[in-house]
């Protein structure tokens, strides 16, 4: 993702790439300081890199855009603590289409009522490290927000599990090839079913979303921001 963001930033014309950060290669390394005058850091790495990232941000006023997935509760709390002194934008998926899909899932849950079951299938390339995807979990959260009974995630199924429980939500992860990201939301009722899907043809869409987030947080005050805050994305033309 870092290469995709850098390529789109160069093409955009309103960004200057000051440095890159990686554990290997001709980039900033763990423990290195940010160059002077950096406005925004865009991070698509791994949860284990957050401690290094925190050290890099320390003593600077740089805003942060993070699309890293697989964060634990502790790691999400780290982002929230950083937002007390800088603008922090976090989303496990920077796609406008996924943002709309999450809102559709929430609205579907409200309109369909308790008689429908939710199953989520996500497909990613063979190199993806975390399962299920952060986006799949986000879609379940959207469904949960519209339900009176808190769903209980089930990660795949095997053996004699018995009938499906009312509050059960199935999440299924498929890995292989070079798939940038496919997500299917199956809404299953008696006598009918709905399928909502999003397929990313490449990483460019995520890079463009990250740059939109970078423009948003540049020069903005401290706070924790997300996709709902991007002008025009929620229907609010701020």
mmCIF file of C-alpha atoms in Angstrom:
data_model
loop_
_atom_site.group_PDB
_atom_site.id
_atom_site.type_symbol
_atom_site.label_atom_id
_atom_site.label_comp_id
_atom_site.label_asym_id
_atom_site.label_seq_id
_atom_site.Cartn_x
_atom_site.Cartn_y
_atom_site.Cartn_z
ATOM 1 C CA UNK A 1 0.000 0.000 0.000
ATOM 2 C CA UNK A 2 2.856 2.389 0.714
ATOM 3 C CA UNK A 3 3.994 2.298 -2.911
ATOM 4 C CA UNK A 4 0.432 2.885 -4.130
ATOM 5 C CA UNK A 5 -0.013 5.901 -1.836
ATOM 6 C CA UNK A 6 3.332 7.360 -2.881
ATOM 7 C CA UNK A 7 2.556 6.919 -6.591
ATOM 8 C CA UNK A 8 -0.855 8.588 -6.295
ATOM 9 C CA UNK A 9 0.571 11.400 -4.149
ATOM 10 C CA UNK A 10 3.100 12.211 -6.853
ATOM 11 C CA UNK A 11 0.397 12.178 -9.535
ATOM 12 C CA UNK A 12 -1.970 14.327 -7.460
ATOM 13 C CA UNK A 13 0.334 17.325 -7.582
ATOM 14 C CA UNK A 14 -0.705 18.831 -4.231
ATOM 15 C CA UNK A 15 1.515 16.554 -2.124
ATOM 16 C CA UNK A 16 5.251 16.438 -1.553
ATOM 17 C CA UNK A 17 6.544 13.055 -0.423
ATOM 18 C CA UNK A 18 9.095 13.861 2.279
ATOM 19 C CA UNK A 19 10.115 10.345 3.286
ATOM 20 C CA UNK A 20 9.081 6.713 3.332
ATOM 21 C CA UNK A 21 9.176 4.353 6.284
ATOM 22 C CA UNK A 22 9.850 0.621 6.232
ATOM 23 C CA UNK A 23 11.702 -2.025 8.185
ATOM 24 C CA UNK A 24 13.950 -2.635 5.187
ATOM 25 C CA UNK A 25 15.086 -0.794 2.100
ATOM 26 C CA UNK A 26 16.258 2.817 1.563
ATOM 27 C CA UNK A 27 13.658 4.353 3.889
ATOM 28 C CA UNK A 28 13.310 5.591 7.434
ATOM 29 C CA UNK A 29 13.878 2.742 9.871
ATOM 30 C CA UNK A 30 12.533 2.059 13.374
ATOM 31 C CA UNK A 31 13.931 4.700 15.703
ATOM 32 C CA UNK A 32 14.506 7.306 12.973
ATOM 33 C CA UNK A 33 12.974 10.752 13.371
ATOM 34 C CA UNK A 34 10.608 12.393 10.918
ATOM 35 C CA UNK A 35 12.080 15.096 8.689
ATOM 36 C CA UNK A 36 11.276 18.657 9.697
ATOM 37 C CA UNK A 37 7.997 20.093 8.444
ATOM 38 C CA UNK A 38 6.087 16.866 7.784
ATOM 39 C CA UNK A 39 2.348 17.622 7.889
ATOM 40 C CA UNK A 40 0.832 14.137 7.624
ATOM 41 C CA UNK A 41 2.054 10.572 8.090
ATOM 42 C CA UNK A 42 0.142 7.885 6.166
ATOM 43 C CA UNK A 43 0.499 4.424 7.684
ATOM 44 C CA UNK A 44 -0.430 1.079 6.131
ATOM 45 C CA UNK A 45 1.742 -1.331 8.066
ATOM 46 C CA UNK A 46 1.136 -3.867 10.825
ATOM 47 C CA UNK A 47 -0.098 -3.563 14.403
ATOM 48 C CA UNK A 48 3.378 -4.439 15.678
ATOM 49 C CA UNK A 49 4.739 -1.268 14.043
ATOM 50 C CA UNK A 50 2.579 1.075 16.141
ATOM 51 C CA UNK A 51 5.172 1.423 18.897
ATOM 52 C CA UNK A 52 7.771 2.507 16.333
ATOM 53 C CA UNK A 53 5.233 4.852 14.771
ATOM 54 C CA UNK A 54 4.495 6.427 18.132
ATOM 55 C CA UNK A 55 8.171 7.135 18.656
ATOM 56 C CA UNK A 56 8.404 8.717 15.228
ATOM 57 C CA UNK A 57 5.416 10.987 15.859
ATOM 58 C CA UNK A 58 6.584 11.992 19.340
ATOM 59 C CA UNK A 59 7.714 15.591 19.521
ATOM 60 C CA UNK A 60 6.091 16.511 16.188
ATOM 61 C CA UNK A 61 2.775 18.063 15.214
ATOM 62 C CA UNK A 62 2.266 15.732 12.249
ATOM 63 C CA UNK A 63 -1.237 14.367 11.719
ATOM 64 C CA UNK A 64 -1.713 10.642 11.178
ATOM 65 C CA UNK A 65 -3.758 8.672 8.655
ATOM 66 C CA UNK A 66 -3.841 4.969 9.508
ATOM 67 C CA UNK A 67 -5.330 2.191 7.423
ATOM 68 C CA UNK A 68 -3.610 -0.615 9.314
ATOM 69 C CA UNK A 69 -5.921 -3.563 9.962
ATOM 70 C CA UNK A 70 -5.984 -6.195 12.681
ATOM 71 C CA UNK A 71 -5.628 -3.722 15.551
ATOM 72 C CA UNK A 72 -6.333 -4.980 19.060
ATOM 73 C CA UNK A 73 -8.287 -2.988 21.625
ATOM 74 C CA UNK A 74 -4.975 -1.837 23.130
ATOM 75 C CA UNK A 75 -3.693 -0.659 19.762
ATOM 76 C CA UNK A 76 -6.912 1.203 18.990
ATOM 77 C CA UNK A 77 -6.553 2.859 22.390
ATOM 78 C CA UNK A 78 -3.068 4.000 21.326
ATOM 79 C CA UNK A 79 -4.539 5.804 18.322
ATOM 80 C CA UNK A 80 -7.148 7.400 20.541
ATOM 81 C CA UNK A 81 -4.496 8.604 22.982
ATOM 82 C CA UNK A 82 -2.470 10.134 20.152
ATOM 83 C CA UNK A 83 -5.574 11.990 18.978
ATOM 84 C CA UNK A 84 -5.452 14.119 22.131
ATOM 85 C CA UNK A 85 -2.486 16.000 20.681
ATOM 86 C CA UNK A 86 -2.846 15.615 16.912
ATOM 87 C CA UNK A 87 -5.393 14.819 14.211
ATOM 88 C CA UNK A 88 -5.669 11.041 13.795
ATOM 89 C CA UNK A 89 -7.737 9.524 10.982
ATOM 90 C CA UNK A 90 -8.406 5.802 11.211
ATOM 91 C CA UNK A 91 -10.275 3.450 8.909
ATOM 92 C CA UNK A 92 -9.521 -0.213 8.132
ATOM 93 C CA UNK A 93 -10.702 0.453 4.575
ATOM 94 C CA UNK A 94 -10.256 3.746 2.711
ATOM 95 C CA UNK A 95 -12.652 2.932 -0.142
ATOM 96 C CA UNK A 96 -15.693 5.110 -0.768
ATOM 97 C CA UNK A 97 -17.536 2.022 -1.988
ATOM 98 C CA UNK A 98 -16.908 0.151 1.269
ATOM 99 C CA UNK A 99 -18.021 3.215 3.205
ATOM 100 C CA UNK A 100 -21.324 3.152 1.305
ATOM 101 C CA UNK A 101 -21.608 -0.628 1.733
ATOM 102 C CA UNK A 102 -21.277 -0.292 5.519
ATOM 103 C CA UNK A 103 -24.060 2.269 5.580
ATOM 104 C CA UNK A 104 -26.256 0.051 3.407
ATOM 105 C CA UNK A 105 -25.699 -2.877 5.772
ATOM 106 C CA UNK A 106 -26.715 -0.735 8.737
ATOM 107 C CA UNK A 107 -29.839 0.477 6.963
ATOM 108 C CA UNK A 108 -30.687 -3.055 5.811
ATOM 109 C CA UNK A 109 -30.464 -4.295 9.380
ATOM 110 C CA UNK A 110 -32.886 -1.612 10.484
ATOM 111 C CA UNK A 111 -35.372 -2.206 7.665
ATOM 112 C CA UNK A 112 -35.279 -6.006 7.547
ATOM 113 C CA UNK A 113 -35.790 -6.560 11.243
ATOM 114 C CA UNK A 114 -34.952 -9.671 13.279
ATOM 115 C CA UNK A 115 -36.008 -12.243 10.675
ATOM 116 C CA UNK A 116 -32.800 -12.014 8.636
ATOM 117 C CA UNK A 117 -29.390 -13.560 9.279
ATOM 118 C CA UNK A 118 -26.025 -12.034 8.350
ATOM 119 C CA UNK A 119 -23.064 -13.857 6.815
ATOM 120 C CA UNK A 120 -19.936 -12.048 5.581
ATOM 121 C CA UNK A 121 -17.431 -13.526 3.115
ATOM 122 C CA UNK A 122 -14.143 -11.722 2.479
ATOM 123 C CA UNK A 123 -11.442 -12.639 -0.049
ATOM 124 C CA UNK A 124 -7.895 -11.260 -0.073
ATOM 125 C CA UNK A 125 -4.502 -12.010 -1.587
ATOM 126 C CA UNK A 126 -2.347 -14.792 -0.200
ATOM 127 C CA UNK A 127 0.021 -12.360 1.556
ATOM 128 C CA UNK A 128 -2.586 -10.769 3.843
ATOM 129 C CA UNK A 129 -1.600 -11.378 7.455
ATOM 130 C CA UNK A 130 -4.790 -10.827 9.454
ATOM 131 C CA UNK A 131 -8.063 -12.733 9.318
ATOM 132 C CA UNK A 132 -10.818 -11.790 9.200
ATOM 133 C CA UNK A 133 -10.239 -8.488 7.458
ATOM 134 C CA UNK A 134 -10.807 -5.265 9.342
ATOM 135 C CA UNK A 135 -13.430 -4.408 6.744
ATOM 136 C CA UNK A 136 -15.399 -7.591 7.468
ATOM 137 C CA UNK A 137 -15.418 -6.704 11.156
ATOM 138 C CA UNK A 138 -16.502 -3.162 10.294
ATOM 139 C CA UNK A 139 -19.453 -4.531 8.304
ATOM 140 C CA UNK A 140 -20.506 -6.666 11.263
ATOM 141 C CA UNK A 141 -20.287 -3.574 13.484
ATOM 142 C CA UNK A 142 -22.596 -1.748 11.067
ATOM 143 C CA UNK A 143 -25.094 -4.598 11.297
ATOM 144 C CA UNK A 144 -24.779 -4.721 15.080
ATOM 145 C CA UNK A 145 -25.609 -1.035 15.425
ATOM 146 C CA UNK A 146 -29.080 -1.684 13.996
ATOM 147 C CA UNK A 147 -29.923 -4.795 16.043
ATOM 148 C CA UNK A 148 -31.529 -5.092 19.463
ATOM 149 C CA UNK A 149 -29.622 -8.344 20.172
ATOM 150 C CA UNK A 150 -25.827 -8.127 20.099
ATOM 151 C CA UNK A 151 -24.531 -10.492 17.379
ATOM 152 C CA UNK A 152 -22.051 -13.245 18.233
ATOM 153 C CA UNK A 153 -19.390 -13.683 15.507
ATOM 154 C CA UNK A 154 -18.554 -17.206 14.347
ATOM 155 C CA UNK A 155 -15.359 -17.496 12.310
ATOM 156 C CA UNK A 156 -16.024 -20.255 9.823
ATOM 157 C CA UNK A 157 -17.843 -23.468 10.706
ATOM 158 C CA UNK A 158 -16.769 -27.062 11.128
ATOM 159 C CA UNK A 159 -18.293 -30.188 12.583
ATOM 160 C CA UNK A 160 -21.637 -30.740 14.290
ATOM 161 C CA UNK A 161 -22.321 -27.204 15.473
ATOM 162 C CA UNK A 162 -26.085 -27.627 15.625
ATOM 163 C CA UNK A 163 -28.674 -25.195 14.252
ATOM 164 C CA UNK A 164 -27.694 -21.596 13.703
ATOM 165 C CA UNK A 165 -28.335 -19.437 16.751
ATOM 166 C CA UNK A 166 -30.482 -16.329 16.324
ATOM 167 C CA UNK A 167 -27.700 -13.922 17.300
ATOM 168 C CA UNK A 168 -24.997 -15.735 15.310
ATOM 169 C CA UNK A 169 -23.068 -13.904 12.564
ATOM 170 C CA UNK A 170 -20.797 -15.921 10.299
ATOM 171 C CA UNK A 171 -17.517 -14.442 9.029
ATOM 172 C CA UNK A 172 -15.589 -16.391 6.408
ATOM 173 C CA UNK A 173 -12.064 -15.599 5.166
ATOM 174 C CA UNK A 174 -10.656 -16.790 1.834
ATOM 175 C CA UNK A 175 -6.992 -16.255 0.908
ATOM 176 C CA UNK A 176 -5.288 -16.701 -2.445
ATOM 177 C CA UNK A 177 -3.945 -15.094 -5.592
ATOM 178 C CA UNK A 178 -3.561 -11.332 -5.775
ATOM 179 C CA UNK A 179 -7.105 -10.269 -4.810
ATOM 180 C CA UNK A 180 -7.049 -6.662 -3.586
ATOM 181 C CA UNK A 181 -10.232 -7.141 -1.586
ATOM 182 C CA UNK A 182 -13.687 -8.645 -2.137
ATOM 183 C CA UNK A 183 -16.466 -8.445 0.447
ATOM 184 C CA UNK A 184 -19.883 -10.074 0.219
ATOM 185 C CA UNK A 185 -22.685 -9.473 2.702
ATOM 186 C CA UNK A 186 -25.374 -12.151 2.633
ATOM 187 C CA UNK A 187 -28.687 -11.219 4.251
ATOM 188 C CA UNK A 188 -30.681 -14.429 4.549
ATOM 189 C CA UNK A 189 -34.377 -14.580 5.373
ATOM 190 C CA UNK A 190 -37.186 -17.094 4.968
ATOM 191 C CA UNK A 191 -38.001 -17.408 1.274
ATOM 192 C CA UNK A 192 -35.638 -14.655 0.135
ATOM 193 C CA UNK A 193 -32.089 -13.397 0.433
ATOM 194 C CA UNK A 194 -30.156 -10.255 -0.423
ATOM 195 C CA UNK A 195 -26.533 -10.021 -1.530
ATOM 196 C CA UNK A 196 -24.523 -6.811 -1.183
ATOM 197 C CA UNK A 197 -20.997 -6.902 -2.556
ATOM 198 C CA UNK A 198 -17.924 -4.770 -3.141
ATOM 199 C CA UNK A 199 -14.930 -5.779 -5.236
ATOM 200 C CA UNK A 200 -11.730 -3.771 -5.423
ATOM 201 C CA UNK A 201 -9.865 -4.180 -8.717
ATOM 202 C CA UNK A 202 -6.625 -2.824 -7.255
ATOM 203 C CA UNK A 203 -5.050 -0.842 -4.448
ATOM 204 C CA UNK A 204 -5.426 2.512 -6.167
ATOM 205 C CA UNK A 205 -8.898 3.059 -4.722
ATOM 206 C CA UNK A 206 -7.524 2.667 -1.183
ATOM 207 C CA UNK A 207 -4.613 5.002 -1.934
ATOM 208 C CA UNK A 208 -6.963 7.698 -3.235
ATOM 209 C CA UNK A 209 -9.086 7.389 -0.109
ATOM 210 C CA UNK A 210 -5.994 7.718 2.072
ATOM 211 C CA UNK A 211 -4.975 10.896 0.242
ATOM 212 C CA UNK A 212 -8.479 12.317 0.719
ATOM 213 C CA UNK A 213 -8.043 11.623 4.430
ATOM 214 C CA UNK A 214 -4.586 13.247 4.387
ATOM 215 C CA UNK A 215 -6.016 16.419 2.855
ATOM 216 C CA UNK A 216 -8.716 16.419 5.515
ATOM 217 C CA UNK A 217 -6.416 16.120 8.546
ATOM 218 C CA UNK A 218 -3.685 18.442 7.252
ATOM 219 C CA UNK A 219 -3.799 21.513 9.465
ATOM 220 C CA UNK A 220 -6.779 20.181 11.425
ATOM 221 C CA UNK A 221 -6.911 20.232 15.218
ATOM 222 C CA UNK A 222 -6.509 17.222 17.504
ATOM 223 C CA UNK A 223 -9.198 14.567 17.380
ATOM 224 C CA UNK A 224 -10.008 11.062 16.201
ATOM 225 C CA UNK A 225 -11.615 11.136 12.759
ATOM 226 C CA UNK A 226 -13.059 8.556 10.384
ATOM 227 C CA UNK A 227 -14.846 8.128 7.077
ATOM 228 C CA UNK A 228 -17.987 9.880 8.322
ATOM 229 C CA UNK A 229 -15.944 13.069 8.669
ATOM 230 C CA UNK A 230 -14.738 13.296 5.064
ATOM 231 C CA UNK A 231 -16.564 16.119 3.249
ATOM 232 C CA UNK A 232 -19.131 14.772 0.810
ATOM 233 C CA UNK A 233 -18.744 11.116 1.799
ATOM 234 C CA UNK A 234 -21.615 11.024 4.295
ATOM 235 C CA UNK A 235 -23.916 13.194 2.190
ATOM 236 C CA UNK A 236 -22.774 16.223 4.185
ATOM 237 C CA UNK A 237 -21.205 18.752 1.811
ATOM 238 C CA UNK A 238 -19.054 20.423 4.470
#
